[in-house]
Every structure is written in C-alpha cells, then in structure tokens.
Amino acid sequence: MSDVPFPAGVLEDILSRLPVKSLLQCRSVSKSLRALIDSPYFVNLHMQKSMETNKILYFSGDARFPVTLRNPSGVTLETPFELTDYPLVLGSCHGLVCLSNGPDERSILLWNPSTRKYKLIPRSIYEPLDDLDIITFDQLGYDHVTDDYKVVRLSHFTSESMVFRVVVYSLKLDTWQSVEQDFPSTFFPVNCYGQGVFVNGAVHWLVNQIPFPDKGNLIYAFDLATQSFHTVPQPKYPNNITATDLGILEGRLCVICIHEVYNADIWVMGEYGVKESWSKLAALTMRDMTTWPYPTVRPLIYTKKGRDVLLEVDGQWLIDYDLQEKRTIEMWKGDTSLLSMFVYQETLVPLVRNELVA
Amino acid sequence: MTSSKTIVLRSSDGATFEVDEAVALHSLMIKHRIETGGADSTTIDVPEVTGNTLSKVIEYCKKHVEAPNSDDLKSFDTDFVKVDQAVLCHLAKASYYMNIKGLLDLSSKTIADMFKGKTVEQIRETFHIKNDFTPEEEEELRKENSWNLFV
C-alpha cells in the first residue's frame, strides 16, 4: 500500500458516499477526519449526494401497544427521547424532522434520526403558556438565504377574532419572531395532514376563504427567505369534490383530491408555480375500505425506480400503486391502529446550540 | 479518411504508452493539456501516476471510448475493480488527477463499500491514518457512538 495519502478531493468523494452511521464511526479515526466530517462544507456535500435516497420510518401504536418508532422491516428503534401517545411529524427537511411529542401539541422538537441528535424547541413567547384554546399549524422549512432551519407557525386564539398570527422559530437564533405581513383575516387553513407542506423554499397550506365557502380552497404559501406570501394555482378538479389536501412527493408539491367520497386523485406539480405542469399521478377508488367521513391519502415516495408510488391511507394502510398500469398492486394494513409514516433524508445536519444526545 | 492521431503518455517512472487521441481525451486533464499546449504536444507527462496504474487507466479509457454501448460494459466495470486495495487506491488517485469522472466514481464507490464493514482500527490500517486522539478522547467518542447498533 502506497504511503502517499489520498488527496483531499478523493477522500471527500469517498466519504460523501458513506451512510451517516459509517461517517459517525469515521469521526473516531483521527482528528483531521473528524474535522472534515464535522465541517459545514462536508455536511453539505454529503447531503447533496444522499438526496437521491429517501428513507422511511414510522410510528406505530394503539391502546394495546405504546407508540414505538420502527423501520420498514418492522424493527423497533430507540428514540433518544421518550415517545408520547401521538407523535406528529411537522415536516422533514434535509434530514431534520420536526416532531410534536406532547405534553401538548405545541411541545415540539427538532430531531435528526440519522445522528440521533435532537433539540427541544423553546415555547413561543407569543403564546401564553397554559392557554389551551389555541389552534396551531406548524411546519419545518429551510431558509437558503440565511442557511437556517425554521419552523413556521400559524396560530389562532379561539377566544379572539378569526385571525391567524404568523410566527417563525429560527434554529440559528433559537428564538421565535413575529412576521410583519399579516395572514389574511378571511383565510382559514384547512386541517391538512401534517399541518402544511414545505416545498420550493415556502410553507404551503390549503386555506378556506371564509366568508366565501363556495369559492373553494386556495393554496397559500409563505416564503421563508422573503418572508412574504403568495398563492399557487391548482389543477382543474372534477365536480363533486369531497375534500382536498396537500402533499409532497420527492420535492414536488401534490394535491390529493377526494371526489364522490371514495375516489382519490393525486396530482403532482411538475414545475413549481406553473399551472399547466400539474399532472395526475394516480387515481384510486377506496370503496372497499371503511373510512369516515372520507379517506385521507398521502403520497410518500416513489419505489421500484419510479415505476410505483407508495401511498399511506388514513394512517393505517399502505398502498403500492403502479404508475404505468395505473392500478393498486398491493395493500397492507398496519398491525396497530396508528401507522404514521414519514420520509426523511440521511444527513449529518447538526442541531446547533443546546444539542442533546441520548 | 481521418488519420487516427496517437498520443504518448509518460508515467512518473518513465514508462511510455502510445494511445489513440480519442482514448486519451477521455481524461479531461489530458484534453485540457492538448488544447492549451503547443501543436507539438504529442507526448504528455503524467507525473502523478506510475506506469502500472497508468496502464490500467488506459485500459479503462479504451473500453469506455471504443465500446461505450456494449452490453458487457457493466460487467467490465465490476471486474475492473476486483483488484487489491492498493491498486484500487492508486486508481482512485489517478482518476482524480487525470479527471476521469467515470473511473473516479467507480473506484470511490468501491472503496466506500470497503469502509462500511471495517472497524475504526481497520480503517486506520487500511488507509494509513495515524490515531492522534488521547485515550480519554477515544473513550468519549466511543460513548457517543455506543447507540450506533440500533439504527
């Protein structure tokens, strides 16, 4: 073996292909290797490489079994924090997952499942500590201008008028800040699964336009970098819509349109902001499944090299849908009544300041 | 009829290899040298690479230039990296210096796979990296990674 060491460029190239688990081990090899792996430059290089491989984890539980975290093979994994009854994923971005884990919905944390580091997010100064009459919509996103991870929160005090405030938590500053631009007082976010979607630098919600319920819902978005709002055009829906919801599939915005109660159409926006780029990805009928009042369908990831798409229904079923044949290939039911899947990327992205390790 | 021009590549230890220009151009470094060098540059020095390694690199380039769409290209690549670790590392370094992306990807990926199964001590041995941590620091790191078994 030659004594000539690897040029830095080659070593970086090799290391950037390794899974996080191996890289964490390589940190123990030498000080220079640790410095390289911990460097923001390398974290970013590795993240770019791992963007093609999304991973899935899920929460499983019900009255019989306490909630556990599991991998796709069904193996239970330890979490560095204790899991409460209904952990809710509030966004997954660059390997960081935002989770609400009790004791109330506004107790949220940021977690990197690959490095196993997590950080509790401080309470927002804009909300009284013990007021339970608050409705909140939280979603994690990334601000590319300030290189910061942020949680955008819409909050509404039920005792007040129907106004949603917008506050943003910054990981870098470890504080909540109020946003100058108001959320329109006639807009009311519809309860989408996971409370919003982060795509293309903005957090998106479906909003109902009270007092014009017949106008239908809008897709309304908050751009993290510009701190301003914009609307996104929707595809042309069929008649007899029962409900619509937002989703995300490998970085692209989706809408799930439930019509005539049992039918779900999934649309994907090929090019952000371009109305003509909406295309129908899948159409399913779920007449055989008991759902009330209508099914909640969520696209998760492509599988089989883009041939199929994995869908979650009502937090209980998984469907493997063939995109070419346009039909359901397989269906599984979770073994507990909760099956909350989330997609994340394996990265070394750190949780700066007040980082906790199990 | 076009005349096929040949280029001579000279390794660090003075070995020379005559190759078709098209094959040599698979290395972006050589392409750049030819384009920026004078009209007389038919011999190109590659001082970062020894004769043995250069010969293998040329073999790779030949296959990929002359038969890029052949069915056995994939199996050629797979067999190409079935070499001992030292040769593999030389190939990675050479492909980096000579700017041959396909070969760098191939050798890097193979070396990365080698990393995966090894312990910290084995990694140090294989890649000749000196342990400069104190025993206390090592213990600290070992504790940090003790959960690694689960994920």
PDB file of C-alpha atoms in Angstrom, chain B:
ATOM      1  CA  MET B   1     -10.469   9.106 -44.277  1.00  0.00           C
ATOM      2  CA  THR B   2      -9.379  10.620 -40.994  1.00  0.00           C
ATOM      3  CA  SER B   3      -5.974   9.674 -39.690  1.00  0.00           C
ATOM      4  CA  SER B   4      -6.088   8.459 -36.157  1.00  0.00           C
ATOM      5  CA  LYS B   5      -3.688  10.550 -34.207  1.00  0.00           C
ATOM      6  CA  THR B   6      -1.826   8.970 -31.346  1.00  0.00           C
ATOM      7  CA  ILE B   7      -0.598  10.470 -28.135  1.00  0.00           C
ATOM      8  CA  VAL B   8       2.187   9.217 -25.936  1.00  0.00           C
ATOM      9  CA  LEU B   9       1.607   9.258 -22.213  1.00  0.00           C
ATOM     10  CA  ARG B  10       4.601   9.117 -19.887  1.00  0.00           C
ATOM     11  CA  SER B  11       4.251   7.933 -16.310  1.00  0.00           C
ATOM     12  CA  SER B  12       6.187   9.043 -13.238  1.00  0.00           C
ATOM     13  CA  ASP B  13       8.622   6.170 -13.614  1.00  0.00           C
ATOM     14  CA  GLY B  14       9.303   6.875 -17.288  1.00  0.00           C
ATOM     15  CA  ALA B  15       7.083   4.226 -18.846  1.00  0.00           C
ATOM     16  CA  THR B  16       5.523   5.351 -22.115  1.00  0.00           C
ATOM     17  CA  PHE B  17       2.209   4.332 -23.623  1.00  0.00           C
ATOM     18  CA  GLU B  18       1.025   5.116 -27.102  1.00  0.00           C
ATOM     19  CA  VAL B  19      -2.743   5.587 -27.271  1.00  0.00           C
ATOM     20  CA  ASP B  20      -5.303   6.854 -29.749  1.00  0.00           C
ATOM     21  CA  GLU B  21      -6.043  10.509 -29.193  1.00  0.00           C
ATOM     22  CA  ALA B  22      -9.732   9.725 -28.698  1.00  0.00           C
ATOM     23  CA  VAL B  23      -8.878   7.389 -25.848  1.00  0.00           C
ATOM     24  CA  ALA B  24      -6.525   9.919 -24.252  1.00  0.00           C
ATOM     25  CA  LEU B  25      -9.192  12.607 -24.419  1.00  0.00           C
ATOM     26  CA  HIS B  26     -11.337  10.571 -22.032  1.00  0.00           C
ATOM     27  CA  SER B  27      -9.141  12.192 -19.413  1.00  0.00           C
ATOM     28  CA  LEU B  28     -10.238  15.796 -19.128  1.00  0.00           C
ATOM     29  CA  MET B  29      -6.832  16.711 -17.766  1.00  0.00           C
ATOM     30  CA  ILE B  30      -5.145  15.425 -20.912  1.00  0.00           C
ATOM     31  CA  LYS B  31      -7.797  17.070 -23.055  1.00  0.00           C
ATOM     32  CA  HIS B  32      -7.000  20.368 -21.401  1.00  0.00           C
ATOM     33  CA  ARG B  33      -3.250  19.856 -21.844  1.00  0.00           C
ATOM     34  CA  ILE B  34      -3.684  19.123 -25.536  1.00  0.00           C
ATOM     35  CA  GLU B  35      -5.969  22.079 -26.092  1.00  0.00           C
ATOM     36  CA  THR B  36      -3.748  24.546 -24.272  1.00  0.00           C
ATOM     37  CA  GLY B  37      -0.398  23.060 -25.215  1.00  0.00           C
ATOM     38  CA  GLY B  38       1.516  23.735 -28.436  1.00  0.00           C
ATOM     39  CA  ALA B  39       0.981  21.920 -31.725  1.00  0.00           C
ATOM     40  CA  ASP B  40       3.933  19.663 -30.946  1.00  0.00           C
ATOM     41  CA  SER B  41       2.488  18.150 -27.780  1.00  0.00           C
ATOM     42  CA  THR B  42       2.317  14.510 -28.684  1.00  0.00           C
ATOM     43  CA  THR B  43       3.989  13.341 -25.501  1.00  0.00           C
ATOM     44  CA  ILE B  44       2.245  14.160 -22.279  1.00  0.00           C
ATOM     45  CA  ASP B  45       3.738  13.638 -18.853  1.00  0.00           C
ATOM     46  CA  VAL B  46       1.597  12.280 -16.089  1.00  0.00           C
ATOM     47  CA  PRO B  47       3.950  12.551 -13.117  1.00  0.00           C
ATOM     48  CA  GLU B  48       1.274  11.775 -10.544  1.00  0.00           C
ATOM     49  CA  VAL B  49       0.732   8.270 -11.857  1.00  0.00           C
ATOM     50  CA  THR B  50       3.066   5.258 -12.037  1.00  0.00           C
ATOM     51  CA  GLY B  51       3.376   3.024 -15.081  1.00  0.00           C
ATOM     52  CA  ASN B  52       1.390   0.125 -13.635  1.00  0.00           C
ATOM     53  CA  THR B  53      -1.547   2.311 -12.739  1.00  0.00           C
ATOM     54  CA  LEU B  54      -1.419   4.303 -15.956  1.00  0.00           C
ATOM     55  CA  SER B  55      -1.604   1.099 -17.934  1.00  0.00           C
ATOM     56  CA  LYS B  56      -4.813   0.135 -16.120  1.00  0.00           C
ATOM     57  CA  VAL B  57      -6.276   3.619 -16.552  1.00  0.00           C
ATOM     58  CA  ILE B  58      -5.654   3.407 -20.274  1.00  0.00           C
ATOM     59  CA  GLU B  59      -7.345   0.010 -20.358  1.00  0.00           C
ATOM     60  CA  TYR B  60     -10.432   1.596 -18.749  1.00  0.00           C
ATOM     61  CA  CYS B  61     -10.460   4.532 -21.145  1.00  0.00           C
ATOM     62  CA  LYS B  62     -10.039   2.274 -24.179  1.00  0.00           C
ATOM     63  CA  LYS B  63     -13.048   0.190 -23.234  1.00  0.00           C
ATOM     64  CA  HIS B  64     -15.224   3.193 -22.473  1.00  0.00           C
ATOM     65  CA  VAL B  65     -14.261   5.103 -25.618  1.00  0.00           C
ATOM     66  CA  GLU B  66     -14.230   2.237 -28.086  1.00  0.00           C
ATOM     67  CA  ALA B  67     -17.258   0.321 -26.877  1.00  0.00           C
ATOM     68  CA  PRO B  68     -19.391   2.653 -24.736  1.00  0.00           C
ATOM     69  CA  ASN B  69     -22.647   0.928 -25.563  1.00  0.00           C
ATOM     70  CA  SER B  70     -21.531  -2.658 -25.272  1.00  0.00           C
ATOM     71  CA  ASP B  71     -23.626  -4.989 -23.183  1.00  0.00           C
ATOM     72  CA  ASP B  72     -20.666  -6.147 -21.150  1.00  0.00           C
ATOM     73  CA  LEU B  73     -19.630  -2.647 -20.067  1.00  0.00           C
ATOM     74  CA  LYS B  74     -21.208  -3.111 -16.672  1.00  0.00           C
ATOM     75  CA  SER B  75     -19.527  -6.438 -16.057  1.00  0.00           C
ATOM     76  CA  PHE B  76     -16.264  -4.960 -17.353  1.00  0.00           C
ATOM     77  CA  ASP B  77     -16.508  -2.249 -14.707  1.00  0.00           C
ATOM     78  CA  THR B  78     -17.390  -4.716 -11.974  1.00  0.00           C
ATOM     79  CA  ASP B  79     -14.404  -6.924 -12.848  1.00  0.00           C
ATOM     80  CA  PHE B  80     -12.152  -3.916 -13.357  1.00  0.00           C
ATOM     81  CA  VAL B  81     -12.315  -3.023  -9.658  1.00  0.00           C
ATOM     82  CA  LYS B  82     -11.810  -6.576  -8.433  1.00  0.00           C
ATOM     83  CA  VAL B  83      -8.244  -5.738  -7.567  1.00  0.00           C
ATOM     84  CA  ASP B  84      -6.395  -5.469  -4.286  1.00  0.00           C
ATOM     85  CA  GLN B  85      -6.847  -2.404  -2.096  1.00  0.00           C
ATOM     86  CA  ALA B  86      -3.533  -0.810  -3.028  1.00  0.00           C
ATOM     87  CA  VAL B  87      -4.286  -0.904  -6.753  1.00  0.00           C
ATOM     88  CA  LEU B  88      -7.785   0.382  -6.113  1.00  0.00           C
ATOM     89  CA  CYS B  89      -6.465   3.359  -4.157  1.00  0.00           C
ATOM     90  CA  HIS B  90      -3.939   4.109  -6.909  1.00  0.00           C
ATOM     91  CA  LEU B  91      -6.758   4.033  -9.459  1.00  0.00           C
ATOM     92  CA  ALA B  92      -8.851   6.445  -7.383  1.00  0.00           C
ATOM     93  CA  LYS B  93      -5.981   8.900  -7.061  1.00  0.00           C
ATOM     94  CA  ALA B  94      -5.053   8.595 -10.730  1.00  0.00           C
ATOM     95  CA  SER B  95      -8.618   9.127 -11.932  1.00  0.00           C
ATOM     96  CA  TYR B  96      -8.813  12.205  -9.707  1.00  0.00           C
ATOM     97  CA  TYR B  97      -5.606  13.719 -11.092  1.00  0.00           C
ATOM     98  CA  MET B  98      -6.431  12.788 -14.635  1.00  0.00           C
ATOM     99  CA  ASN B  99     -10.041  13.943 -14.236  1.00  0.00           C
ATOM    100  CA  ILE B 100     -11.797  10.795 -15.436  1.00  0.00           C
ATOM    101  CA  LYS B 101     -15.171  11.021 -13.732  1.00  0.00           C
ATOM    102  CA  GLY B 102     -16.452   7.539 -14.550  1.00  0.00           C
ATOM    103  CA  LEU B 103     -13.362   5.853 -13.146  1.00  0.00           C
ATOM    104  CA  LEU B 104     -13.333   8.090 -10.069  1.00  0.00           C
ATOM    105  CA  ASP B 105     -16.982   7.244  -9.360  1.00  0.00           C
ATOM    106  CA  LEU B 106     -16.323   3.559  -9.858  1.00  0.00           C
ATOM    107  CA  SER B 107     -13.240   3.362  -7.655  1.00  0.00           C
ATOM    108  CA  SER B 108     -14.606   5.727  -4.980  1.00  0.00           C
ATOM    109  CA  LYS B 109     -17.774   3.743  -4.651  1.00  0.00           C
ATOM    110  CA  THR B 110     -15.812   0.506  -4.325  1.00  0.00           C
ATOM    111  CA  ILE B 111     -13.540   1.992  -1.657  1.00  0.00           C
ATOM    112  CA  ALA B 112     -16.575   3.436   0.162  1.00  0.00           C
ATOM    113  CA  ASP B 113     -18.052  -0.062   0.283  1.00  0.00           C
ATOM    114  CA  MET B 114     -14.779  -1.223   1.831  1.00  0.00           C
ATOM    115  CA  PHE B 115     -15.132   1.371   4.583  1.00  0.00           C
ATOM    116  CA  LYS B 116     -18.546   0.137   5.593  1.00  0.00           C
ATOM    117  CA  GLY B 117     -17.580  -3.187   7.079  1.00  0.00           C
ATOM    118  CA  LYS B 118     -14.436  -2.074   8.866  1.00  0.00           C
ATOM    119  CA  THR B 119     -13.757  -1.132  12.482  1.00  0.00           C
ATOM    120  CA  VAL B 120     -12.050   2.130  13.342  1.00  0.00           C
ATOM    121  CA  GLU B 121      -8.715   0.360  13.790  1.00  0.00           C
ATOM    122  CA  GLN B 122      -9.045  -1.475  10.474  1.00  0.00           C
ATOM    123  CA  ILE B 123      -9.800   1.808   8.705  1.00  0.00           C
ATOM    124  CA  ARG B 124      -6.637   3.311  10.167  1.00  0.00           C
ATOM    125  CA  GLU B 125      -4.566   0.346   8.993  1.00  0.00           C
ATOM    126  CA  THR B 126      -6.030   0.177   5.516  1.00  0.00           C
ATOM    127  CA  PHE B 127      -5.747   3.848   4.781  1.00  0.00           C
ATOM    128  CA  HIS B 128      -2.583   4.551   6.779  1.00  0.00           C
ATOM    129  CA  ILE B 129      -4.141   7.104   9.071  1.00  0.00           C
ATOM    130  CA  LYS B 130      -2.475   7.834  12.384  1.00  0.00           C
ATOM    131  CA  ASN B 131      -4.557   7.864  15.543  1.00  0.00           C
ATOM    132  CA  ASP B 132      -3.948  11.248  17.140  1.00  0.00           C
ATOM    133  CA  PHE B 133      -6.634  11.065  19.825  1.00  0.00           C
ATOM    134  CA  THR B 134      -5.740  10.740  23.500  1.00  0.00           C
ATOM    135  CA  PRO B 135      -7.169   7.675  25.304  1.00  0.00           C
ATOM    136  CA  GLU B 136      -9.648   9.972  27.100  1.00  0.00           C
ATOM    137  CA  GLU B 137     -10.832  11.467  23.821  1.00  0.00           C
ATOM    138  CA  GLU B 138     -11.220   7.989  22.333  1.00  0.00           C
ATOM    139  CA  GLU B 139     -13.320   6.878  25.280  1.00  0.00           C
ATOM    140  CA  GLU B 140     -15.544   9.937  24.867  1.00  0.00           C
ATOM    141  CA  LEU B 141     -16.052   9.155  21.183  1.00  0.00           C
ATOM    142  CA  ARG B 142     -16.772   5.503  21.933  1.00  0.00           C
ATOM    143  CA  LYS B 143     -19.532   6.550  24.332  1.00  0.00           C
ATOM    144  CA  GLU B 144     -21.038   8.917  21.791  1.00  0.00           C
ATOM    145  CA  ASN B 145     -21.331   6.144  19.247  1.00  0.00           C
ATOM    146  CA  SER B 146     -22.470   3.321  21.514  1.00  0.00           C
ATOM    147  CA  TRP B 147     -26.048   3.580  20.285  1.00  0.00           C
ATOM    148  CA  ASN B 148     -24.984   3.017  16.701  1.00  0.00           C
ATOM    149  CA  LEU B 149     -26.122  -0.584  16.978  1.00  0.00           C
ATOM    150  CA  PHE B 150     -29.764   0.336  16.699  1.00  0.00           C
ATOM    151  CA  VAL B 151     -30.143   2.418  13.598  1.00  0.00           C
TER     152      VAL B 151
END
